[in-house]
Amino acid sequence: MSAGCGEGREIHVQEVALRDGLQSEAGFVATADKIALAERLAASGLRKIEISSFVSARAVPQLADAEAVFQGITRRPGAIYAALVPNVRGMERAIAARADEVNLVMSASESHNRTNLRRSGDASFQAIKEAAALAAAAGMRVAASLSCSFGCPFEGEIPAATILKWCRRLQEEAGIHSISLCDTTGMAYPALVRDLVGLVRQSNPAINLALHFHNTRGLGLANVFAGLEAGVIHFDAALAGIGGCPYAPGATGNICTEDLIHALEISGYRCGIDLDGLIGAAGELEKLLGHPTPGQVMKAGPRLRRYPADKPGPGA
Ligand code: ZN
């Protein structure tokens, strides 16, 4: 392999442990601990951190303190503090809490949408449109997530035409240009990632595409590299690889942030992140949760370091 396979390209990672990760934890993490973790993540160089979700506290009690977390953090200049927003009511709360960016969510799978959000895909889309208009009026950044883009536990494969349709409608009708294709239940595989990303980018070159992978079947980082080859530069990941899949109890969670950063930087991509700082934060998080987490790099001991980009590596 040549030393410059990543060609020094800059990659942007959104950290989602505080939202996607904590929502599947059995226990409640104290607000002060969430705030301290968010600040530690920002200090390690992460530029976008999804720190909570404005869902109903009844649906997701682990994130019932979204307002308090937003109020409690000391915002680091240059960092974007994002929140997941499921509906118009959540949007109003996100505006009041001064979230920098909102992530509006619907599923690419009709049956997953009905099970998870308890309404049709069309109804979810209308709610997204309404919420996006509120966000735009408030001057907030808006992104949308399409759950189950790479497969659904009820429907199996989702036709590419369905993904293309929602991407086009989100962009043209809701004015949302940042779209995340989410592998909610970890069904994606590299060839599918390459093909689907290729189709979306070809039909919609103006979309700012992000990928959200879960490592449920061990293909998380392989899928990232397929996405990189297809031209994607935005990825979600969760510290220590926490998270889960409601349809696969006990399965591993999101792809792990520190494992992802290690894989990217050693391959020549630039992430601008203090990996040692991040590994320290992952250890803290594991202690906080009181159970082992899937993160690998933090337990693996000494690691190789990337040759400087201007010098050829061994075998170059
Ligand atoms: Zn997820």
mmCIF file of C-alpha atoms and ligand atoms in Angstrom:
data_model
loop_
_atom_site.group_PDB
_atom_site.id
_atom_site.type_symbol
_atom_site.label_atom_id
_atom_site.label_comp_id
_atom_site.label_asym_id
_atom_site.label_seq_id
_atom_site.Cartn_x
_atom_site.Cartn_y
_atom_site.Cartn_z
ATOM 1 C CA MET A 1 0.000 0.000 0.000
ATOM 2 C CA SER A 2 1.341 3.444 -0.784
ATOM 3 C CA ALA A 3 1.905 5.840 2.096
ATOM 4 C CA GLY A 4 -0.557 8.335 0.716
ATOM 5 C CA CYS A 5 -3.723 6.272 0.381
ATOM 6 C CA GLY A 6 -5.694 8.871 2.331
ATOM 7 C CA GLU A 7 -4.027 11.686 0.390
ATOM 8 C CA GLY A 8 -4.227 13.905 3.487
ATOM 9 C CA ARG A 9 -7.932 14.395 2.924
ATOM 10 C CA GLU A 10 -9.751 16.012 5.831
ATOM 11 C CA ILE A 11 -12.494 13.872 7.366
ATOM 12 C CA HIS A 12 -15.249 15.188 9.626
ATOM 13 C CA VAL A 13 -16.541 13.045 12.452
ATOM 14 C CA GLN A 14 -19.738 13.751 14.368
ATOM 15 C CA GLU A 15 -19.621 12.244 17.843
ATOM 16 C CA VAL A 16 -22.940 10.641 18.849
ATOM 17 C CA ALA A 17 -22.227 8.730 22.091
ATOM 18 C CA LEU A 18 -24.169 11.187 24.230
ATOM 19 C CA ARG A 19 -27.290 10.653 22.138
ATOM 20 C CA ASP A 20 -27.248 7.421 20.102
ATOM 21 C CA GLY A 21 -25.053 5.720 22.681
ATOM 22 C CA LEU A 22 -26.717 6.730 25.935
ATOM 23 C CA GLN A 23 -30.266 6.190 24.694
ATOM 24 C CA SER A 24 -29.686 2.449 24.703
ATOM 25 C CA GLU A 25 -28.035 2.315 28.133
ATOM 26 C CA ALA A 26 -30.128 0.795 30.923
ATOM 27 C CA GLY A 27 -29.106 3.413 33.485
ATOM 28 C CA PHE A 28 -29.318 7.198 33.568
ATOM 29 C CA VAL A 29 -25.996 9.036 33.304
ATOM 30 C CA ALA A 30 -25.962 12.109 35.548
ATOM 31 C CA THR A 31 -26.337 15.451 33.780
ATOM 32 C CA ALA A 32 -23.038 16.714 35.221
ATOM 33 C CA ASP A 33 -21.230 13.656 33.809
ATOM 34 C CA LYS A 34 -22.784 14.220 30.375
ATOM 35 C CA ILE A 35 -21.670 17.846 30.435
ATOM 36 C CA ALA A 36 -18.123 16.914 31.494
ATOM 37 C CA LEU A 37 -17.942 14.313 28.724
ATOM 38 C CA ALA A 38 -19.214 16.753 26.068
ATOM 39 C CA GLU A 39 -16.553 19.238 27.129
ATOM 40 C CA ARG A 40 -13.839 16.583 27.040
ATOM 41 C CA LEU A 41 -14.916 15.517 23.546
ATOM 42 C CA ALA A 42 -14.762 19.101 22.293
ATOM 43 C CA ALA A 43 -11.350 19.546 23.947
ATOM 44 C CA SER A 44 -10.032 16.524 22.047
ATOM 45 C CA GLY A 45 -10.767 18.352 18.783
ATOM 46 C CA LEU A 46 -14.158 16.977 17.781
ATOM 47 C CA ARG A 47 -15.965 19.740 15.928
ATOM 48 C CA LYS A 48 -19.476 18.326 15.958
ATOM 49 C CA ILE A 49 -21.045 16.644 18.957
ATOM 50 C CA GLU A 50 -24.615 15.438 19.133
ATOM 51 C CA ILE A 51 -25.203 15.966 22.824
ATOM 52 C CA SER A 52 -28.828 14.981 23.299
ATOM 53 C CA SER A 53 -32.241 14.477 21.785
ATOM 54 C CA PHE A 54 -35.411 16.521 22.197
ATOM 55 C CA VAL A 55 -37.657 13.476 22.299
ATOM 56 C CA SER A 56 -40.293 12.921 24.944
ATOM 57 C CA ALA A 57 -38.809 11.985 28.305
ATOM 58 C CA ARG A 58 -41.327 9.154 28.481
ATOM 59 C CA ALA A 59 -40.000 7.620 25.236
ATOM 60 C CA VAL A 60 -36.297 8.060 26.074
ATOM 61 C CA PRO A 61 -35.833 8.714 29.821
ATOM 62 C CA GLN A 62 -32.031 8.469 29.457
ATOM 63 C CA LEU A 63 -32.083 11.828 27.620
ATOM 64 C CA ALA A 64 -34.752 13.572 29.698
ATOM 65 C CA ASP A 65 -32.202 16.247 30.675
ATOM 66 C CA ALA A 66 -31.562 17.612 27.146
ATOM 67 C CA GLU A 67 -32.258 21.228 28.181
ATOM 68 C CA ALA A 68 -30.022 20.981 31.245
ATOM 69 C CA VAL A 69 -27.152 19.525 29.184
ATOM 70 C CA PHE A 70 -27.374 22.343 26.628
ATOM 71 C CA GLN A 71 -27.574 24.905 29.401
ATOM 72 C CA GLY A 72 -24.681 23.418 31.349
ATOM 73 C CA ILE A 73 -21.996 23.084 28.682
ATOM 74 C CA THR A 74 -19.345 25.709 28.163
ATOM 75 C CA ARG A 75 -19.417 26.070 24.408
ATOM 76 C CA ARG A 76 -16.055 25.845 22.738
ATOM 77 C CA PRO A 77 -15.589 28.277 19.847
ATOM 78 C CA GLY A 78 -15.742 26.419 16.540
ATOM 79 C CA ALA A 79 -17.563 23.402 17.966
ATOM 80 C CA ILE A 80 -21.094 22.583 16.845
ATOM 81 C CA TYR A 81 -23.463 21.217 19.491
ATOM 82 C CA ALA A 82 -26.201 19.253 17.776
ATOM 83 C CA ALA A 83 -29.379 17.513 18.875
ATOM 84 C CA LEU A 84 -31.698 14.962 17.406
ATOM 85 C CA VAL A 85 -35.219 16.298 16.892
ATOM 86 C CA PRO A 86 -38.109 13.930 16.153
ATOM 87 C CA ASN A 87 -40.965 16.425 15.619
ATOM 88 C CA VAL A 88 -42.097 20.054 15.680
ATOM 89 C CA ARG A 89 -42.419 20.090 19.485
ATOM 90 C CA GLY A 90 -38.818 18.875 19.725
ATOM 91 C CA MET A 91 -37.801 21.610 17.300
ATOM 92 C CA GLU A 92 -39.301 24.290 19.542
ATOM 93 C CA ARG A 93 -37.367 22.873 22.493
ATOM 94 C CA ALA A 94 -34.126 22.768 20.435
ATOM 95 C CA ILE A 95 -34.553 26.424 19.466
ATOM 96 C CA ALA A 96 -35.188 27.423 23.082
ATOM 97 C CA ALA A 97 -32.077 25.468 24.165
ATOM 98 C CA ARG A 98 -29.992 27.161 21.426
ATOM 99 C CA ALA A 99 -28.800 23.978 19.737
ATOM 100 C CA ASP A 100 -26.369 24.854 16.920
ATOM 101 C CA GLU A 101 -27.647 22.157 14.609
ATOM 102 C CA VAL A 102 -30.664 19.895 14.549
ATOM 103 C CA ASN A 103 -30.830 16.447 13.101
ATOM 104 C CA LEU A 104 -34.338 15.622 11.849
ATOM 105 C CA VAL A 105 -35.061 11.965 11.498
ATOM 106 C CA MET A 106 -37.285 9.645 9.489
ATOM 107 C CA SER A 107 -36.880 6.116 8.231
ATOM 108 C CA ALA A 108 -36.310 4.997 4.657
ATOM 109 C CA SER A 109 -38.397 1.949 5.574
ATOM 110 C CA GLU A 110 -42.142 2.470 5.880
ATOM 111 C CA SER A 111 -42.599 -0.285 8.467
ATOM 112 C CA HIS A 112 -39.642 0.874 10.570
ATOM 113 C CA ASN A 113 -41.013 4.424 10.440
ATOM 114 C CA ARG A 114 -44.430 3.215 11.644
ATOM 115 C CA THR A 115 -42.902 1.086 14.415
ATOM 116 C CA ASN A 116 -40.302 3.567 15.571
ATOM 117 C CA LEU A 117 -41.965 6.950 14.964
ATOM 118 C CA ARG A 118 -45.550 5.670 15.001
ATOM 119 C CA ARG A 119 -46.612 7.316 11.752
ATOM 120 C CA SER A 120 -46.280 6.972 8.002
ATOM 121 C CA GLY A 121 -43.198 8.067 6.094
ATOM 122 C CA ASP A 122 -45.230 10.840 4.481
ATOM 123 C CA ALA A 123 -46.420 12.132 7.853
ATOM 124 C CA SER A 124 -42.814 12.113 9.121
ATOM 125 C CA PHE A 125 -41.697 13.956 6.017
ATOM 126 C CA GLN A 126 -44.353 16.660 6.531
ATOM 127 C CA ALA A 127 -43.195 17.069 10.150
ATOM 128 C CA ILE A 128 -39.584 17.372 8.966
ATOM 129 C CA LYS A 129 -40.588 20.064 6.477
ATOM 130 C CA GLU A 130 -42.355 22.026 9.172
ATOM 131 C CA ALA A 131 -39.503 21.616 11.664
ATOM 132 C CA ALA A 132 -36.894 22.541 9.022
ATOM 133 C CA ALA A 133 -38.770 25.770 8.282
ATOM 134 C CA LEU A 134 -38.742 26.656 11.997
ATOM 135 C CA ALA A 135 -35.008 25.883 12.189
ATOM 136 C CA ALA A 136 -34.253 27.981 9.119
ATOM 137 C CA ALA A 137 -36.211 30.911 10.569
ATOM 138 C CA ALA A 138 -34.160 30.580 13.772
ATOM 139 C CA GLY A 139 -30.898 30.539 11.782
ATOM 140 C CA MET A 140 -30.003 26.993 12.790
ATOM 141 C CA ARG A 141 -28.115 24.434 10.771
ATOM 142 C CA VAL A 142 -30.348 21.546 9.721
ATOM 143 C CA ALA A 143 -29.510 17.981 8.771
ATOM 144 C CA ALA A 144 -31.708 14.969 8.135
ATOM 145 C CA SER A 145 -31.133 11.326 8.925
ATOM 146 C CA LEU A 146 -32.648 8.510 6.912
ATOM 147 C CA SER A 147 -32.789 5.485 9.199
ATOM 148 C CA CYS A 148 -32.544 1.964 7.774
ATOM 149 C CA SER A 149 -31.038 3.219 4.500
ATOM 150 C CA PHE A 150 -28.995 0.027 4.190
ATOM 151 C CA GLY A 151 -31.665 -2.430 5.261
ATOM 152 C CA CYS A 152 -34.574 -2.840 7.631
ATOM 153 C CA PRO A 153 -35.247 -5.558 10.226
ATOM 154 C CA PHE A 154 -38.844 -5.850 8.905
ATOM 155 C CA GLU A 155 -38.464 -5.251 5.169
ATOM 156 C CA GLY A 156 -34.924 -6.385 4.416
ATOM 157 C CA GLU A 157 -33.294 -4.508 1.570
ATOM 158 C CA ILE A 158 -34.623 -1.004 0.857
ATOM 159 C CA PRO A 159 -34.771 -0.243 -2.892
ATOM 160 C CA ALA A 160 -32.251 2.400 -3.982
ATOM 161 C CA ALA A 161 -35.119 4.261 -5.686
ATOM 162 C CA THR A 162 -36.701 4.816 -2.252
ATOM 163 C CA ILE A 163 -33.494 6.329 -0.853
ATOM 164 C CA LEU A 164 -33.109 8.534 -3.934
ATOM 165 C CA LYS A 165 -36.737 9.681 -3.625
ATOM 166 C CA TRP A 166 -36.385 10.746 0.025
ATOM 167 C CA CYS A 167 -33.018 12.427 -0.605
ATOM 168 C CA ARG A 168 -34.569 14.423 -3.459
ATOM 169 C CA ARG A 169 -37.668 15.398 -1.451
ATOM 170 C CA LEU A 170 -35.612 16.358 1.615
ATOM 171 C CA GLN A 171 -33.459 18.552 -0.556
ATOM 172 C CA GLU A 172 -36.039 20.073 -2.890
ATOM 173 C CA GLU A 173 -39.127 20.307 -0.684
ATOM 174 C CA ALA A 174 -37.655 20.661 2.806
ATOM 175 C CA GLY A 175 -34.508 22.594 1.805
ATOM 176 C CA ILE A 176 -32.212 20.185 3.664
ATOM 177 C CA HIS A 177 -28.843 19.678 1.997
ATOM 178 C CA SER A 178 -27.038 17.677 4.687
ATOM 179 C CA ILE A 179 -28.354 14.136 4.675
ATOM 180 C CA SER A 180 -27.106 11.174 6.643
ATOM 181 C CA LEU A 181 -27.700 7.654 5.381
ATOM 182 C CA CYS A 182 -28.021 5.582 8.550
ATOM 183 C CA ASP A 183 -27.330 1.902 8.930
ATOM 184 C CA THR A 184 -29.544 1.779 11.992
ATOM 185 C CA THR A 185 -29.347 -1.965 12.548
ATOM 186 C CA GLY A 186 -25.894 -2.686 11.125
ATOM 187 C CA MET A 187 -26.912 -4.421 7.901
ATOM 188 C CA ALA A 188 -24.680 -2.510 5.468
ATOM 189 C CA TYR A 189 -21.772 -4.118 3.670
ATOM 190 C CA PRO A 190 -19.017 -2.441 1.627
ATOM 191 C CA ALA A 191 -20.324 -3.197 -1.879
ATOM 192 C CA LEU A 192 -23.783 -1.875 -0.939
ATOM 193 C CA VAL A 193 -22.253 1.259 0.600
ATOM 194 C CA ARG A 194 -20.205 1.921 -2.530
ATOM 195 C CA ASP A 195 -23.183 1.366 -4.856
ATOM 196 C CA LEU A 196 -25.777 3.325 -2.867
ATOM 197 C CA VAL A 197 -23.460 6.251 -2.139
ATOM 198 C CA GLY A 198 -22.461 6.312 -5.802
ATOM 199 C CA LEU A 199 -26.113 6.462 -6.881
ATOM 200 C CA VAL A 200 -27.034 9.202 -4.404
ATOM 201 C CA ARG A 201 -24.025 11.348 -5.272
ATOM 202 C CA GLN A 202 -24.628 10.877 -8.985
ATOM 203 C CA SER A 203 -28.302 11.818 -8.839
ATOM 204 C CA ASN A 204 -27.859 14.556 -6.226
ATOM 205 C CA PRO A 205 -24.328 16.017 -6.407
ATOM 206 C CA ALA A 206 -25.276 18.985 -4.191
ATOM 207 C CA ILE A 207 -26.083 16.807 -1.163
ATOM 208 C CA ASN A 208 -23.654 17.029 1.684
ATOM 209 C CA LEU A 209 -23.712 13.312 2.425
ATOM 210 C CA ALA A 210 -22.866 11.722 5.782
ATOM 211 C CA LEU A 211 -22.767 8.060 6.771
ATOM 212 C CA HIS A 212 -23.884 6.595 10.091
ATOM 213 C CA PHE A 213 -22.826 3.022 10.680
ATOM 214 C CA HIS A 214 -23.442 0.564 13.478
ATOM 215 C CA ASN A 215 -20.975 -2.267 13.984
ATOM 216 C CA THR A 216 -23.707 -4.831 14.675
ATOM 217 C CA ARG A 217 -22.215 -7.388 12.288
ATOM 218 C CA GLY A 218 -18.578 -6.307 12.491
ATOM 219 C CA LEU A 219 -18.530 -4.434 9.164
ATOM 220 C CA GLY A 220 -18.521 -0.879 10.530
ATOM 221 C CA LEU A 221 -15.008 0.257 9.595
ATOM 222 C CA ALA A 222 -15.008 -1.712 6.332
ATOM 223 C CA ASN A 223 -18.133 0.262 5.428
ATOM 224 C CA VAL A 224 -16.413 3.537 6.327
ATOM 225 C CA PHE A 225 -13.581 2.782 3.911
ATOM 226 C CA ALA A 226 -16.102 1.906 1.191
ATOM 227 C CA GLY A 227 -17.766 5.274 1.874
ATOM 228 C CA LEU A 228 -14.400 7.073 1.712
ATOM 229 C CA GLU A 229 -13.652 5.490 -1.639
ATOM 230 C CA ALA A 230 -17.054 6.670 -2.854
ATOM 231 C CA GLY A 231 -16.133 10.233 -1.829
ATOM 232 C CA VAL A 232 -17.873 10.700 1.541
ATOM 233 C CA ILE A 233 -16.031 12.831 4.136
ATOM 234 C CA HIS A 234 -18.617 12.982 6.957
ATOM 235 C CA PHE A 235 -19.082 10.079 9.377
ATOM 236 C CA ASP A 236 -20.859 9.543 12.703
ATOM 237 C CA ALA A 237 -19.261 7.531 15.484
ATOM 238 C CA ALA A 238 -19.728 6.991 19.220
ATOM 239 C CA LEU A 239 -17.020 7.128 21.861
ATOM 240 C CA ALA A 240 -16.076 3.617 23.101
ATOM 241 C CA GLY A 241 -18.438 2.181 20.461
ATOM 242 C CA ILE A 242 -21.452 2.401 22.761
ATOM 243 C CA GLY A 243 -24.990 2.236 21.494
ATOM 244 C CA GLY A 244 -27.145 -0.631 20.487
ATOM 245 C CA CYS A 245 -29.824 -1.895 18.267
ATOM 246 C CA PRO A 246 -33.340 -2.297 19.673
ATOM 247 C CA TYR A 247 -33.889 -5.277 17.359
ATOM 248 C CA ALA A 248 -30.706 -7.080 18.371
ATOM 249 C CA PRO A 249 -30.371 -7.066 22.172
ATOM 250 C CA GLY A 250 -26.748 -7.424 23.216
ATOM 251 C CA ALA A 251 -25.376 -6.446 19.804
ATOM 252 C CA THR A 252 -22.424 -4.049 19.546
ATOM 253 C CA GLY A 253 -23.225 -0.400 18.999
ATOM 254 C CA ASN A 254 -22.193 2.469 16.758
ATOM 255 C CA ILE A 255 -18.804 2.383 15.142
ATOM 256 C CA CYS A 256 -16.308 3.479 17.767
ATOM 257 C CA THR A 257 -14.941 7.035 17.510
ATOM 258 C CA GLU A 258 -11.410 6.367 18.756
ATOM 259 C CA ASP A 259 -11.133 3.203 16.612
ATOM 260 C CA LEU A 260 -12.350 5.207 13.599
ATOM 261 C CA ILE A 261 -9.904 8.082 14.204
ATOM 262 C CA HIS A 262 -7.041 5.606 14.597
ATOM 263 C CA ALA A 263 -8.010 3.824 11.361
ATOM 264 C CA LEU A 264 -8.350 7.094 9.431
ATOM 265 C CA GLU A 265 -5.190 8.778 10.657
ATOM 266 C CA ILE A 266 -2.984 5.755 10.190
ATOM 267 C CA SER A 267 -4.326 5.554 6.623
ATOM 268 C CA GLY A 268 -3.292 9.126 5.886
ATOM 269 C CA TYR A 269 -6.571 10.984 6.418
ATOM 270 C CA ARG A 270 -6.598 14.075 8.621
ATOM 271 C CA CYS A 271 -9.089 14.344 11.468
ATOM 272 C CA GLY A 272 -7.465 17.001 13.661
ATOM 273 C CA ILE A 273 -8.160 15.040 16.817
ATOM 274 C CA ASP A 274 -6.040 14.292 19.853
ATOM 275 C CA LEU A 275 -6.385 10.503 19.822
ATOM 276 C CA ASP A 276 -4.778 10.024 23.236
ATOM 277 C CA GLY A 277 -7.222 12.526 24.718
ATOM 278 C CA LEU A 278 -10.092 10.690 23.077
ATOM 279 C CA ILE A 279 -8.898 7.322 24.389
ATOM 280 C CA GLY A 280 -8.753 8.833 27.886
ATOM 281 C CA ALA A 281 -12.347 10.012 27.497
ATOM 282 C CA ALA A 282 -13.414 6.548 26.301
ATOM 283 C CA GLY A 283 -11.888 5.001 29.447
ATOM 284 C CA GLU A 284 -13.785 7.510 31.589
ATOM 285 C CA LEU A 285 -17.025 6.716 29.786
ATOM 286 C CA GLU A 286 -16.543 2.990 30.362
ATOM 287 C CA LYS A 287 -16.018 3.642 34.073
ATOM 288 C CA LEU A 288 -19.096 5.846 34.145
ATOM 289 C CA LEU A 289 -21.267 3.167 32.542
ATOM 290 C CA GLY A 290 -19.886 0.419 34.771
ATOM 291 C CA HIS A 291 -19.694 -2.231 32.061
ATOM 292 C CA PRO A 292 -17.233 -3.168 29.297
ATOM 293 C CA THR A 293 -17.619 -1.299 25.995
ATOM 294 C CA PRO A 294 -16.754 -2.483 22.461
ATOM 295 C CA GLY A 295 -13.933 0.060 21.875
ATOM 296 C CA GLN A 296 -10.771 -1.768 20.803
ATOM 297 C CA VAL A 297 -7.974 0.768 20.402
ATOM 298 C CA MET A 298 -8.250 1.895 24.039
ATOM 299 C CA LYS A 299 -7.517 -1.654 25.242
ATOM 300 C CA ALA A 300 -4.917 -2.584 22.618
ATOM 301 C CA GLY A 301 -1.733 -1.069 24.099
ATOM 302 C CA PRO A 302 0.992 0.687 22.071
ATOM 303 C CA ARG A 303 0.068 1.518 18.509
ATOM 304 C CA LEU A 304 1.909 2.449 15.352
ATOM 305 C CA ARG A 305 1.954 6.067 14.355
ATOM 306 C CA ARG A 306 1.477 7.438 10.928
ATOM 307 C CA TYR A 307 4.569 8.513 9.030
ATOM 308 C CA PRO A 308 4.526 12.243 8.352
ATOM 309 C CA ALA A 309 2.472 12.853 5.218
ATOM 310 C CA ASP A 310 5.433 14.383 3.380
ATOM 311 C CA LYS A 311 7.621 11.288 3.880
ATOM 312 C CA PRO A 312 7.010 7.971 2.192
ATOM 313 C CA GLY A 313 6.167 5.146 4.530
ATOM 314 C CA PRO A 314 7.710 1.673 4.440
ATOM 315 C CA GLY A 315 7.011 -0.059 1.168
ATOM 316 C CA ALA A 316 5.998 3.172 -0.533
HETATM 317 ZN ZN ZN B 1 -27.526 5.016 15.169
#
